[in-house]
Amino acid sequence: MCSSDLAPARQRAELLRSRGRAYSRTSDWQHAIGDFEAAIAASPDDSTREATLLALAMLLTDHDDYPAALHWAGQALDLARVNNDRRGYARALSVEARVLVRQARAQDAVDRLTEALSVHRELGDRRGEAEALDNLAAPLDRKSTRLNS
């Protein structure tokens, strides 16, 4: 596909993703999921696809569909790996960790976030580093609560 062919496809994918976000904000989850899935299929480039995969994973996490959320987060993780996108890889690890915390899999979440933290530090990404450290609080709190009970 030449670059002139990519513009309409990218616009369509962005429009679907934006509409999906709007649907999710108005609690129309089924339409949001449908638009996110259509945006993934329409995405002409990996960065648009990866962002949409993560948005869909977070939406599904918020609605307790953990298997589907892990599936889409895993797709984003695979895409980041293939493209050697270290920042995207760290973001996908953080989204996976979010799902794992909700599933009460604290140690798995800590492992993902520790790896994400390492990647952010490797990249010199101070904001990502701070977010990973902040996100570590929930699974560490769950682990300590379990140990103390």
Coordinates of C-alpha atoms in Angstrom, one line a residue:
M1 CA 0.0 0.0 0.0
C2 CA 1.5 3.4 -1.0
S3 CA 1.3 6.3 1.5
S4 CA -1.6 8.0 -0.3
D5 CA -3.6 4.8 0.2
L6 CA -2.8 4.7 3.9
A7 CA -4.4 8.1 4.7
P8 CA -8.0 7.1 4.2
A9 CA -7.5 3.8 5.9
R10 CA -5.8 5.5 8.9
Q11 CA -8.6 8.1 9.0
R12 CA -11.2 5.4 9.1
A13 CA -9.4 3.5 11.8
E14 CA -9.0 6.7 13.9
L15 CA -12.7 7.6 13.4
L16 CA -13.8 4.1 14.5
R17 CA -11.5 4.3 17.5
S18 CA -12.8 7.8 18.4
R19 CA -16.4 6.7 18.1
G20 CA -15.6 3.6 20.2
R21 CA -14.2 5.9 22.9
A22 CA -17.4 8.0 22.7
Y23 CA -19.6 4.9 23.0
S24 CA -17.6 3.7 26.0
R25 CA -18.1 7.1 27.7
T26 CA -21.8 6.9 27.2
S27 CA -21.9 3.3 28.5
D28 CA -22.7 1.8 25.2
W29 CA -20.3 -1.0 25.6
Q30 CA -21.3 -3.3 22.8
H31 CA -21.0 -0.5 20.2
A32 CA -17.7 0.5 21.7
I33 CA -16.3 -3.0 21.4
G34 CA -17.6 -3.3 17.9
D35 CA -16.0 0.0 16.8
F36 CA -12.7 -0.9 18.5
E37 CA -12.6 -4.3 16.8
A38 CA -13.5 -2.7 13.4
A39 CA -10.7 -0.1 14.0
I40 CA -8.2 -2.9 14.7
A41 CA -9.2 -4.6 11.4
A42 CA -9.0 -1.3 9.5
S43 CA -5.7 -0.1 10.9
P44 CA -3.2 0.3 8.1
D45 CA -0.3 0.7 10.5
D46 CA 0.9 -1.0 13.6
S47 CA 1.0 2.1 15.9
T48 CA -2.7 2.7 15.3
R49 CA -3.5 -1.0 15.7
E50 CA -1.5 -1.2 18.9
A51 CA -3.2 1.8 20.5
T52 CA -6.6 0.4 19.6
L53 CA -5.7 -3.1 21.0
L54 CA -4.8 -1.5 24.3
A55 CA -7.9 0.7 24.4
L56 CA -10.1 -2.4 23.8
A57 CA -8.2 -4.4 26.5
M58 CA -8.8 -1.7 29.0
L59 CA -12.5 -1.4 28.2
L60 CA -12.9 -5.1 28.5
T61 CA -11.0 -5.1 31.8
D62 CA -13.4 -2.4 33.1
H63 CA -16.3 -4.7 32.3
D64 CA -14.8 -7.8 33.9
D65 CA -14.2 -9.7 30.6
Y66 CA -10.7 -10.7 31.7
P67 CA -10.1 -13.5 29.1
A68 CA -10.9 -11.2 26.2
A69 CA -8.9 -8.3 27.8
L70 CA -5.8 -10.6 28.2
H71 CA -6.3 -11.7 24.6
W72 CA -6.2 -8.2 23.2
A73 CA -3.4 -7.0 25.5
G74 CA -1.4 -10.1 24.4
Q75 CA -2.0 -9.1 20.8
A76 CA -0.6 -5.6 21.5
L77 CA 2.4 -7.2 23.4
D78 CA 3.1 -9.5 20.4
L79 CA 2.9 -6.5 18.0
A80 CA 5.3 -4.5 20.1
R81 CA 7.7 -7.4 20.2
V82 CA 7.6 -7.9 16.4
N83 CA 8.2 -4.2 15.8
N84 CA 10.9 -3.9 18.5
D85 CA 8.7 -1.2 20.0
R86 CA 10.1 -1.1 23.6
R87 CA 7.8 1.7 24.8
G88 CA 4.7 -0.1 23.3
Y89 CA 5.9 -3.3 24.9
A90 CA 6.1 -1.7 28.3
R91 CA 2.6 -0.2 27.8
A92 CA 1.2 -3.6 26.9
L93 CA 2.8 -5.1 30.0
S94 CA 1.1 -2.5 32.1
V95 CA -2.3 -3.2 30.6
E96 CA -1.8 -6.9 31.2
A97 CA -0.9 -6.2 34.8
R98 CA -4.1 -4.2 35.2
V99 CA -6.1 -7.2 34.1
L100 CA -4.1 -9.5 36.4
V101 CA -4.7 -7.2 39.4
R102 CA -8.4 -7.4 38.7
Q103 CA -8.1 -11.2 38.6
A104 CA -6.3 -11.2 42.0
R105 CA -3.1 -12.5 40.4
A106 CA -1.0 -10.0 42.2
Q107 CA 2.4 -11.8 41.7
D108 CA 1.9 -12.0 38.0
A109 CA 1.0 -8.3 37.9
V110 CA 4.1 -7.4 39.9
D111 CA 6.2 -9.4 37.5
R112 CA 4.7 -7.6 34.4
L113 CA 5.1 -4.2 36.1
T114 CA 8.6 -4.9 37.2
E115 CA 9.5 -5.7 33.6
A116 CA 7.7 -2.6 32.3
L117 CA 9.6 -0.5 34.9
S118 CA 12.9 -2.0 33.6
V119 CA 12.0 -1.1 30.0
H120 CA 11.1 2.4 30.9
R121 CA 14.3 2.9 32.8
E122 CA 16.3 1.4 29.9
L123 CA 14.6 4.0 27.6
G124 CA 15.1 6.9 30.0
D125 CA 11.3 7.3 30.0
R126 CA 10.8 9.0 33.4
R127 CA 7.0 9.4 33.0
G128 CA 6.6 5.7 32.1
E129 CA 8.9 4.8 35.0
A130 CA 6.7 6.9 37.4
E131 CA 3.5 5.3 36.0
A132 CA 4.9 1.8 36.5
L133 CA 6.0 2.5 40.0
D134 CA 2.5 4.0 40.8
N135 CA 0.8 1.0 39.2
L136 CA 2.9 -1.4 41.4
A137 CA 1.1 -0.1 44.5
A138 CA -2.2 -2.1 43.9
P139 CA -0.7 -5.6 43.4
L140 CA 1.8 -5.1 46.2
D141 CA -1.0 -3.9 48.5
R142 CA -3.0 -7.0 47.6
K143 CA 0.0 -9.3 48.2
S144 CA 0.7 -7.7 51.6
T145 CA -3.0 -7.9 52.6
R146 CA -3.0 -11.6 51.8
L147 CA 0.2 -12.2 53.7
N148 CA -1.1 -10.4 56.8
S149 CA -4.5 -12.1 57.0

